[in-house]
mmCIF file of C-alpha atoms in Angstrom:
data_model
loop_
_atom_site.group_PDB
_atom_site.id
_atom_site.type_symbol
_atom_site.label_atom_id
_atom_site.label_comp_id
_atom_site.label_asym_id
_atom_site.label_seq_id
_atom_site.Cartn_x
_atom_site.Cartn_y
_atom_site.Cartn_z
ATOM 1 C CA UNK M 1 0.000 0.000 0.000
ATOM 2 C CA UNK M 2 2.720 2.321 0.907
ATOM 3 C CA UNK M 3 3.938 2.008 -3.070
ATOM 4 C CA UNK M 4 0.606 3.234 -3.889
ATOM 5 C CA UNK M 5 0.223 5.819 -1.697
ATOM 6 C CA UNK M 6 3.441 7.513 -1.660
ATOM 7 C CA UNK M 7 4.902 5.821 -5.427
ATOM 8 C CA UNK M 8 7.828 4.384 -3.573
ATOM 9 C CA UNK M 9 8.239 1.633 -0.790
ATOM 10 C CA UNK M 10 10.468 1.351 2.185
ATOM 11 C CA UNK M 11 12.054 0.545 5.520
ATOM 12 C CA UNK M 12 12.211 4.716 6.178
ATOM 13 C CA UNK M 13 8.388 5.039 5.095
ATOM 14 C CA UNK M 14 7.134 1.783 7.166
ATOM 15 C CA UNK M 15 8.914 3.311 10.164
ATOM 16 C CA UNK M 16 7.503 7.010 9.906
ATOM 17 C CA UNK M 17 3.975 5.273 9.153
ATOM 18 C CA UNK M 18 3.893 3.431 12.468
ATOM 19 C CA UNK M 19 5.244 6.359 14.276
ATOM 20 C CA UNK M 20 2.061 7.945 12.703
ATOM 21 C CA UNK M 21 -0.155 5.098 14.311
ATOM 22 C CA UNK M 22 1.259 4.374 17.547
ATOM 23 C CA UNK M 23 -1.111 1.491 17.955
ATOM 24 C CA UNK M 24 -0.086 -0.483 15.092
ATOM 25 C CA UNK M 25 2.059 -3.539 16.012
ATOM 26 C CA UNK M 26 2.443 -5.033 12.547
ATOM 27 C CA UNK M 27 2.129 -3.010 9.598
ATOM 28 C CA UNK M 28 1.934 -6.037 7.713
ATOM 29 C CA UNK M 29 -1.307 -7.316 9.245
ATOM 30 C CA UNK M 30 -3.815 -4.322 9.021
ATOM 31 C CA UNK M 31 -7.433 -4.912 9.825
ATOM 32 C CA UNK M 32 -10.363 -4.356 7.674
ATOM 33 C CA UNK M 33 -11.947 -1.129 8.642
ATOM 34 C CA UNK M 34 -8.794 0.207 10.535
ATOM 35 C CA UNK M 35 -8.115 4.153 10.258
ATOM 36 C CA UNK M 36 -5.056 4.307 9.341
ATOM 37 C CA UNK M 37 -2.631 8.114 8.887
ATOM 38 C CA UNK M 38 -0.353 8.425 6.544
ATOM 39 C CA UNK M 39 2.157 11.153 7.650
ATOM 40 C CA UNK M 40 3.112 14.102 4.277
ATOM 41 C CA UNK M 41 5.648 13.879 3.117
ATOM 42 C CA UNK M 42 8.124 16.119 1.516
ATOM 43 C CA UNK M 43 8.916 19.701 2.682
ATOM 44 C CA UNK M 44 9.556 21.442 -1.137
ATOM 45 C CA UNK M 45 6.661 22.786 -3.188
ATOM 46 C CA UNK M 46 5.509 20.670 -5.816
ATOM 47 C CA UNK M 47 8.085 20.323 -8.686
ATOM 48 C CA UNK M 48 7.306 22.256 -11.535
ATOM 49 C CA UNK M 49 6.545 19.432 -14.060
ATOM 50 C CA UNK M 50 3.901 18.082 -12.137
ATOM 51 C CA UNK M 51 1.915 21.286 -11.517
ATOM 52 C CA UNK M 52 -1.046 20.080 -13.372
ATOM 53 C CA UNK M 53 -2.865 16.593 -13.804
ATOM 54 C CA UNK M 54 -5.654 15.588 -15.609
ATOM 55 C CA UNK M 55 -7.786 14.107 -12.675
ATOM 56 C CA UNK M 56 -11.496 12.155 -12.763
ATOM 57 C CA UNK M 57 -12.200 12.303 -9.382
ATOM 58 C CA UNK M 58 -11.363 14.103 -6.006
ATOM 59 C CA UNK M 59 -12.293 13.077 -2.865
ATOM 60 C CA UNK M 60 -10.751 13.675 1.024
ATOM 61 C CA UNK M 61 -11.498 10.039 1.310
ATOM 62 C CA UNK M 62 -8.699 7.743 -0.077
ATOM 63 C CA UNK M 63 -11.023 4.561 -0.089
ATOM 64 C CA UNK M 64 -13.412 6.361 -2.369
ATOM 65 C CA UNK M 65 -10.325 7.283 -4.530
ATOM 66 C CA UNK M 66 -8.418 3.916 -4.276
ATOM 67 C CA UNK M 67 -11.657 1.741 -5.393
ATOM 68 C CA UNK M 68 -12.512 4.319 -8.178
ATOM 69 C CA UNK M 69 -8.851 3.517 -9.643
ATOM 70 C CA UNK M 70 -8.096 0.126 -8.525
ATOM 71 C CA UNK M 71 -11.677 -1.386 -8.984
ATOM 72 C CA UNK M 72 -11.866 -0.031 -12.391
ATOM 73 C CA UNK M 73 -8.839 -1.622 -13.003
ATOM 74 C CA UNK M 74 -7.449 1.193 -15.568
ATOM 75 C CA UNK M 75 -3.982 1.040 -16.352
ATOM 76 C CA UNK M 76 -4.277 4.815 -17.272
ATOM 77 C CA UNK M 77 -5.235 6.155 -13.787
ATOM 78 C CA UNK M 78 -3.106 6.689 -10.242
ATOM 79 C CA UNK M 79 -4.227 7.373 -6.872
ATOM 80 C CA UNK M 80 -2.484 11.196 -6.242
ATOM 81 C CA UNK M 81 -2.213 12.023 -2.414
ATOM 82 C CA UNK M 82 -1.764 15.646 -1.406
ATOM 83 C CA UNK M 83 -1.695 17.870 1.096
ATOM 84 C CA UNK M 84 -3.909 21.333 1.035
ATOM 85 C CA UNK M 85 -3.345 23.730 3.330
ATOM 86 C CA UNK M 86 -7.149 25.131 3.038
ATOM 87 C CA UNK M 87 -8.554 21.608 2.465
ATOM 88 C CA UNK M 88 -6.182 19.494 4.281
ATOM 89 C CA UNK M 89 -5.653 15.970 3.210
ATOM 90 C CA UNK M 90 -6.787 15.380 -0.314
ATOM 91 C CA UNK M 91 -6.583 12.545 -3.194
ATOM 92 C CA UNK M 92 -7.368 12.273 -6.513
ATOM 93 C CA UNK M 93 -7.694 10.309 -8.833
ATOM 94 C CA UNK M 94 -5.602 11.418 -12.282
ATOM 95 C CA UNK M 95 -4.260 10.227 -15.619
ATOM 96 C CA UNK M 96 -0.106 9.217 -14.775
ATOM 97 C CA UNK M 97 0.657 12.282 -17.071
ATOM 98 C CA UNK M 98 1.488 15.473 -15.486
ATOM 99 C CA UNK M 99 2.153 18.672 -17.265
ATOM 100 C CA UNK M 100 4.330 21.735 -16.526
ATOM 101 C CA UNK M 101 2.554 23.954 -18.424
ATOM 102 C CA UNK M 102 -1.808 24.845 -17.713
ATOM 103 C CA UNK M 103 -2.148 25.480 -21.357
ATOM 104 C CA UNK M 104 -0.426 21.458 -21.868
ATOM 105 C CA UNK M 105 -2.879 20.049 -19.237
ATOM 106 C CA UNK M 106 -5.768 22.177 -21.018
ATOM 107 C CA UNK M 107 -5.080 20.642 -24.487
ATOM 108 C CA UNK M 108 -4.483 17.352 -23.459
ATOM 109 C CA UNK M 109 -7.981 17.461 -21.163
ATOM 110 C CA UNK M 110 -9.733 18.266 -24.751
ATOM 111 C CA UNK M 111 -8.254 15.135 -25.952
ATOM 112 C CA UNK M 112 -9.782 13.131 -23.249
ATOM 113 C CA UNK M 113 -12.599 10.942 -24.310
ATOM 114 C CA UNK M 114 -14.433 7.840 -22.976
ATOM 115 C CA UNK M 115 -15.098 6.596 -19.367
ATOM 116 C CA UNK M 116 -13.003 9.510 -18.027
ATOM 117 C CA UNK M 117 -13.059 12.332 -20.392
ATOM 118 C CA UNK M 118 -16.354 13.680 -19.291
ATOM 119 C CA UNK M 119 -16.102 14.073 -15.956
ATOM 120 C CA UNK M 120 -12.063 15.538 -15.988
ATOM 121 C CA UNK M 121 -10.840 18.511 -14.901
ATOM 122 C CA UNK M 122 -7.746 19.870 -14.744
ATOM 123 C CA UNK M 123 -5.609 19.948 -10.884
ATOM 124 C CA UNK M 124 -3.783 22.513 -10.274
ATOM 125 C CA UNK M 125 -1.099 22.146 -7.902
ATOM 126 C CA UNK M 126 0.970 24.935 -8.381
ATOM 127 C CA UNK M 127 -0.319 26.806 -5.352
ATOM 128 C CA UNK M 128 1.883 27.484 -2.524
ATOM 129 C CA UNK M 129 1.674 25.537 0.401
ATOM 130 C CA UNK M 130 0.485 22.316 -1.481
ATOM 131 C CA UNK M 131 2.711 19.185 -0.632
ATOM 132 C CA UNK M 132 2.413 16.008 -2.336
ATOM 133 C CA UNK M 133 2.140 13.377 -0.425
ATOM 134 C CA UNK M 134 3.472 10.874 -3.075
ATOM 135 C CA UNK M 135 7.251 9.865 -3.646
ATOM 136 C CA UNK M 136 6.817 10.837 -7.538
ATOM 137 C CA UNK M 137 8.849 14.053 -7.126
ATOM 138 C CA UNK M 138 11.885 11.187 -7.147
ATOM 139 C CA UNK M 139 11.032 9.677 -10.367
#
């Protein structure tokens, strides 16, 4: 889950996760229906080439988000994690594509079509303040 979540997995992330949930013995064995924080990450804005993403859906809840990707089972899609400072935690869910540029984004949301296309909009995170929550600014 942690690969989802932040796009990158390891010993560093599983240790600052259960130092996020104090009660959590074995990060390995999670129950159903457990709450479970995921501590942001990062302390830089959001890197310039991944300002704006083409996303289908929004949500503050990541189980609404993670079924609407991973149900669907669309190759296309990624579960985005990020933090707002007027919104707090948010995730979306967005084509892998992201785009420097608004007009780029724009262009490419007019070439959207299908399950997805209708319902897209364009995410801007070039605001200041937002912090992804994702380990894509590595990739």
């Amino acid at each position: 889950m942690l690969t989802r979540i932040y796009g990158t997995g390891s010993e560093m992330l599983v240790e600052k996760v259960k130092k996020a949930n104090p009660g959590l013995a074995d990060p390995n064995r999670i129950q159903s229906g457990r709450k479970i924080n995921f501590p942001v990450m990062g302390k830089s804005s959001v890197p310039r080439q991944q300002h704006y993403w083409i996303a289908c859906q929004k949500s503050d809840n990541l189980n609404r988000i993670y079924q609407f990707v991973y149900a669907g089972k669309s190759r296309d899609l990624r579960v985005l994690s990020f933090w707002d400072p007027s919104a707090g935690l948010q995730h979306a869910a967005v084509y892998r594509v992201s785009y420097a540029e608004y007009r780029d984004a724009k262009q490419a949301l007019s070439n959207k079509n299908g399950i997805h296309g209708e319902t897209a909009a364009i995410l801007d995170l070039s605001k200041d303040g937002l912090r992804l929550l994702t380990g894509i600014e590595n990739s």
